PDB file of C-alpha atoms in Angstrom:
ATOM      1  CA  MET A  37      84.290 170.163  95.640  1.00  0.00           C
ATOM      2  CA  GLU A  38      81.968 169.512  92.822  1.00  0.00           C
ATOM      3  CA  LYS A  39      78.865 171.595  92.476  1.00  0.00           C
ATOM      4  CA  ILE A  40      75.393 170.371  93.363  1.00  0.00           C
ATOM      5  CA  ASP A  41      73.074 171.307  90.505  1.00  0.00           C
ATOM      6  CA  LYS A  42      69.352 171.593  90.089  1.00  0.00           C
ATOM      7  CA  LEU A  43      68.929 167.935  89.202  1.00  0.00           C
ATOM      8  CA  ASP A  44      70.957 166.847  92.200  1.00  0.00           C
ATOM      9  CA  ARG A  45      68.707 168.991  94.409  1.00  0.00           C
ATOM     10  CA  GLN A  46      65.622 167.520  92.853  1.00  0.00           C
ATOM     11  CA  ILE A  47      66.959 163.972  93.497  1.00  0.00           C
ATOM     12  CA  LEU A  48      67.834 164.892  97.108  1.00  0.00           C
ATOM     13  CA  ASN A  49      64.424 166.307  97.707  1.00  0.00           C
ATOM     14  CA  ILE A  50      62.740 163.125  96.473  1.00  0.00           C
ATOM     15  CA  ILE A  51      64.966 160.563  98.215  1.00  0.00           C
ATOM     16  CA  SER A  52      65.075 162.505 101.513  1.00  0.00           C
ATOM     17  CA  LYS A  53      61.322 161.980 101.763  1.00  0.00           C
ATOM     18  CA  ASN A  54      61.493 158.288 100.954  1.00  0.00           C
ATOM     19  CA  ALA A  55      64.877 156.495 100.895  1.00  0.00           C
ATOM     20  CA  ARG A  56      63.222 153.319  99.593  1.00  0.00           C
ATOM     21  CA  ILE A  57      61.804 154.895  96.423  1.00  0.00           C
ATOM     22  CA  PRO A  58      63.032 152.963  93.399  1.00  0.00           C
ATOM     23  CA  PHE A  59      65.443 154.808  91.107  1.00  0.00           C
ATOM     24  CA  LYS A  60      63.109 154.178  88.147  1.00  0.00           C
ATOM     25  CA  ASP A  61      60.432 156.321  89.972  1.00  0.00           C
ATOM     26  CA  VAL A  62      62.979 159.045  90.737  1.00  0.00           C
ATOM     27  CA  ALA A  63      64.109 158.978  87.131  1.00  0.00           C
ATOM     28  CA  GLU A  64      60.554 159.248  85.848  1.00  0.00           C
ATOM     29  CA  GLU A  65      59.832 162.199  88.181  1.00  0.00           C
ATOM     30  CA  CYS A  66      63.056 163.956  87.147  1.00  0.00           C
ATOM     31  CA  GLY A  67      62.706 163.169  83.455  1.00  0.00           C
ATOM     32  CA  VAL A  68      66.089 161.347  83.140  1.00  0.00           C
ATOM     33  CA  SER A  69      67.288 157.754  82.873  1.00  0.00           C
ATOM     34  CA  ARG A  70      67.542 155.399  85.826  1.00  0.00           C
ATOM     35  CA  ALA A  71      71.298 155.162  85.110  1.00  0.00           C
ATOM     36  CA  ALA A  72      71.663 158.984  85.450  1.00  0.00           C
ATOM     37  CA  ILE A  73      69.961 158.777  88.867  1.00  0.00           C
ATOM     38  CA  HIS A  74      72.187 155.969  89.972  1.00  0.00           C
ATOM     39  CA  GLN A  75      75.309 157.844  88.873  1.00  0.00           C
ATOM     40  CA  ARG A  76      74.169 161.102  90.533  1.00  0.00           C
ATOM     41  CA  VAL A  77      73.317 159.386  93.792  1.00  0.00           C
ATOM     42  CA  GLN A  78      76.590 157.518  93.835  1.00  0.00           C
ATOM     43  CA  ARG A  79      78.481 160.751  93.119  1.00  0.00           C
ATOM     44  CA  MET A  80      76.655 162.443  96.047  1.00  0.00           C
ATOM     45  CA  ILE A  81      77.525 159.494  98.297  1.00  0.00           C
ATOM     46  CA  ASP A  82      81.203 159.835  97.259  1.00  0.00           C
ATOM     47  CA  MET A  83      81.063 163.588  97.913  1.00  0.00           C
ATOM     48  CA  ASN A  84      79.577 162.961 101.403  1.00  0.00           C
ATOM     49  CA  VAL A  85      76.449 164.946 100.462  1.00  0.00           C
ATOM     50  CA  ILE A  86      74.454 161.765 101.217  1.00  0.00           C
ATOM     51  CA  VAL A  87      75.842 160.273 104.436  1.00  0.00           C
ATOM     52  CA  GLY A  88      73.587 157.285 105.056  1.00  0.00           C
ATOM     53  CA  SER A  89      70.230 155.734 104.566  1.00  0.00           C
ATOM     54  CA  GLY A  90      68.115 153.373 106.528  1.00  0.00           C
ATOM     55  CA  TYR A  91      64.988 152.855 108.509  1.00  0.00           C
ATOM     56  CA  HIS A  92      63.559 155.036 111.334  1.00  0.00           C
ATOM     57  CA  ILE A  93      62.656 152.876 114.260  1.00  0.00           C
ATOM     58  CA  ASN A  94      59.853 153.886 116.672  1.00  0.00           C
ATOM     59  CA  PRO A  95      61.441 153.706 120.144  1.00  0.00           C
ATOM     60  CA  LYS A  96      58.037 153.460 121.872  1.00  0.00           C
ATOM     61  CA  ILE A  97      57.216 150.243 120.075  1.00  0.00           C
ATOM     62  CA  LEU A  98      60.431 148.809 121.548  1.00  0.00           C
ATOM     63  CA  GLY A  99      59.517 149.953 125.026  1.00  0.00           C
ATOM     64  CA  TYR A 100      61.539 153.181 125.185  1.00  0.00           C
ATOM     65  CA  ASN A 101      58.824 155.584 126.295  1.00  0.00           C
ATOM     66  CA  THR A 102      60.971 158.437 127.665  1.00  0.00           C
ATOM     67  CA  CYS A 103      62.910 160.653 125.239  1.00  0.00           C
ATOM     68  CA  THR A 104      65.381 162.814 127.165  1.00  0.00           C
ATOM     69  CA  TYR A 105      67.859 165.614 126.447  1.00  0.00           C
ATOM     70  CA  ILE A 106      70.582 165.974 128.999  1.00  0.00           C
ATOM     71  CA  GLY A 107      72.802 168.990 129.340  1.00  0.00           C
ATOM     72  CA  VAL A 108      76.208 167.796 130.681  1.00  0.00           C
ATOM     73  CA  LYS A 109      78.754 169.997 132.382  1.00  0.00           C
ATOM     74  CA  LEU A 110      82.361 168.788 132.416  1.00  0.00           C
ATOM     75  CA  GLU A 111      85.156 169.689 134.763  1.00  0.00           C
ATOM     76  CA  LYS A 112      87.064 171.025 131.670  1.00  0.00           C
ATOM     77  CA  GLY A 113      85.830 171.322 128.140  1.00  0.00           C
ATOM     78  CA  SER A 114      88.892 169.484 126.863  1.00  0.00           C
ATOM     79  CA  MET A 115      87.623 166.324 128.638  1.00  0.00           C
ATOM     80  CA  TYR A 116      84.939 165.827 126.017  1.00  0.00           C
ATOM     81  CA  LYS A 117      87.246 163.612 124.000  1.00  0.00           C
ATOM     82  CA  ASP A 118      87.491 161.245 126.985  1.00  0.00           C
ATOM     83  CA  VAL A 119      83.812 161.415 127.847  1.00  0.00           C
ATOM     84  CA  VAL A 120      82.483 160.675 124.358  1.00  0.00           C
ATOM     85  CA  PRO A 121      83.732 156.996 124.424  1.00  0.00           C
ATOM     86  CA  GLU A 122      81.976 156.593 127.772  1.00  0.00           C
ATOM     87  CA  PHE A 123      78.667 157.790 126.271  1.00  0.00           C
ATOM     88  CA  GLU A 124      79.194 155.423 123.329  1.00  0.00           C
ATOM     89  CA  LYS A 125      79.166 152.565 125.869  1.00  0.00           C
ATOM     90  CA  ILE A 126      75.609 153.434 126.918  1.00  0.00           C
ATOM     91  CA  PRO A 127      73.271 152.003 124.258  1.00  0.00           C
ATOM     92  CA  GLU A 128      70.384 154.303 125.204  1.00  0.00           C
ATOM     93  CA  VAL A 129      72.426 157.387 124.223  1.00  0.00           C
ATOM     94  CA  VAL A 130      71.504 158.038 120.616  1.00  0.00           C
ATOM     95  CA  GLU A 131      73.128 161.485 120.081  1.00  0.00           C
ATOM     96  CA  CYS A 132      75.996 163.410 121.669  1.00  0.00           C
ATOM     97  CA  HIS A 133      77.002 167.003 120.830  1.00  0.00           C
ATOM     98  CA  PHE A 134      79.895 169.147 122.032  1.00  0.00           C
ATOM     99  CA  THR A 135      78.205 172.517 122.472  1.00  0.00           C
ATOM    100  CA  THR A 136      78.587 176.132 123.411  1.00  0.00           C
ATOM    101  CA  GLY A 137      76.453 177.741 126.043  1.00  0.00           C
ATOM    102  CA  PRO A 138      75.739 176.582 129.524  1.00  0.00           C
ATOM    103  CA  TYR A 139      76.581 172.937 128.897  1.00  0.00           C
ATOM    104  CA  THR A 140      79.755 171.362 127.574  1.00  0.00           C
ATOM    105  CA  MET A 141      77.754 168.584 125.965  1.00  0.00           C
ATOM    106  CA  LEU A 142      74.203 167.798 125.098  1.00  0.00           C
ATOM    107  CA  ILE A 143      73.092 164.173 124.785  1.00  0.00           C
ATOM    108  CA  LYS A 144      69.849 162.628 123.671  1.00  0.00           C
ATOM    109  CA  LEU A 145      68.789 159.270 125.121  1.00  0.00           C
ATOM    110  CA  TYR A 146      65.824 156.965 125.350  1.00  0.00           C
ATOM    111  CA  ALA A 147      64.777 155.266 128.525  1.00  0.00           C
ATOM    112  CA  ARG A 148      62.053 152.734 129.207  1.00  0.00           C
ATOM    113  CA  ASP A 149      60.503 154.911 131.929  1.00  0.00           C
ATOM    114  CA  ASN A 150      61.513 157.436 134.555  1.00  0.00           C
ATOM    115  CA  GLU A 151      63.038 154.735 136.838  1.00  0.00           C
ATOM    116  CA  HIS A 152      65.240 153.540 133.999  1.00  0.00           C
ATOM    117  CA  LEU A 153      66.202 157.183 133.303  1.00  0.00           C
ATOM    118  CA  MET A 154      67.139 157.717 136.960  1.00  0.00           C
ATOM    119  CA  GLU A 155      69.315 154.572 136.827  1.00  0.00           C
ATOM    120  CA  LEU A 156      71.048 155.772 133.670  1.00  0.00           C
ATOM    121  CA  LEU A 157      71.660 159.177 135.257  1.00  0.00           C
ATOM    122  CA  ASN A 158      72.816 158.071 138.689  1.00  0.00           C
ATOM    123  CA  SER A 159      74.624 154.836 137.870  1.00  0.00           C
ATOM    124  CA  GLN A 160      76.159 155.634 134.541  1.00  0.00           C
ATOM    125  CA  ILE A 161      76.209 159.200 133.271  1.00  0.00           C
ATOM    126  CA  GLN A 162      76.962 160.972 136.548  1.00  0.00           C
ATOM    127  CA  GLU A 163      79.632 158.386 137.343  1.00  0.00           C
ATOM    128  CA  ILE A 164      81.729 159.265 134.250  1.00  0.00           C
ATOM    129  CA  GLU A 165      84.979 160.868 135.273  1.00  0.00           C
ATOM    130  CA  GLY A 166      84.879 164.612 134.519  1.00  0.00           C
ATOM    131  CA  VAL A 167      81.043 164.965 134.593  1.00  0.00           C
ATOM    132  CA  THR A 168      80.304 167.606 137.184  1.00  0.00           C
ATOM    133  CA  ALA A 169      76.579 168.299 136.625  1.00  0.00           C
ATOM    134  CA  THR A 170      73.669 167.327 134.461  1.00  0.00           C
ATOM    135  CA  GLU A 171      70.309 168.909 133.655  1.00  0.00           C
ATOM    136  CA  THR A 172      67.563 166.645 132.345  1.00  0.00           C
ATOM    137  CA  LEU A 173      64.839 167.706 129.975  1.00  0.00           C
ATOM    138  CA  ILE A 174      62.131 165.179 129.156  1.00  0.00           C
ATOM    139  CA  SER A 175      60.467 165.468 125.756  1.00  0.00           C
ATOM    140  CA  LEU A 176      56.709 165.179 126.094  1.00  0.00           C
ATOM    141  CA  ARG A 177      56.123 164.933 122.327  1.00  0.00           C
ATOM    142  CA  GLN A 178      58.110 165.317 119.126  1.00  0.00           C
ATOM    143  CA  SER A 179      56.278 167.740 116.897  1.00  0.00           C
ATOM    144  CA  VAL A 180      58.642 168.200 114.006  1.00  0.00           C
ATOM    145  CA  LYS A 181      61.140 165.883 112.508  1.00  0.00           C
ATOM    146  CA  ARG A 182      62.530 166.435 109.058  1.00  0.00           C
ATOM    147  CA  GLU A 183      65.680 166.799 106.969  1.00  0.00           C
ATOM    148  CA  ILE A 184      67.205 170.201 106.185  1.00  0.00           C
ATOM    149  CA  PRO A 185      65.570 171.957 103.220  1.00  0.00           C
ATOM    150  CA  ILE A 186      67.014 171.263  99.826  1.00  0.00           C
ATOM    151  CA  CYS A 187      67.641 174.769  98.472  1.00  0.00           C
ATOM    152  CA  ASN A 188      70.294 176.784  96.692  1.00  0.00           C
ATOM    153  CA  VAL A 189      72.682 177.038  99.652  1.00  0.00           C
ATOM    154  CA  LEU A 190      75.441 174.764  98.285  1.00  0.00           C
TER     155      LEU A 190
END
């Protein structure tokens, strides 16, 4: 794997704060040409250092007022590969993780309200073959959301 150097880190730091920033502005801040920024960003995309870009949508504006984390216990841990496609069928599930600890899986979902959440739990999630138990944690407020720090780890 190619190395990530100081300029790459500087670029990552800038674009992780604003993915819509024009390359000419990044180039100016870094003191290099726009072509250099374009080449560096493309190389980091090819290396899977940068794995996407896009817009962050506010779920509440779309009517999803309840953010929930659900710990899911499976009959057997090996069933996760069969359960993941079932979670993918539920549009409100936005993240799914295979975990260690008391739960086999941890999912994050958005519901319109508590009644919608109960419907998702009772009629969909708990009906998935292999799911033996769930524990629901409702997020009252998100206090921190950010990307990982761009430092000299790589």
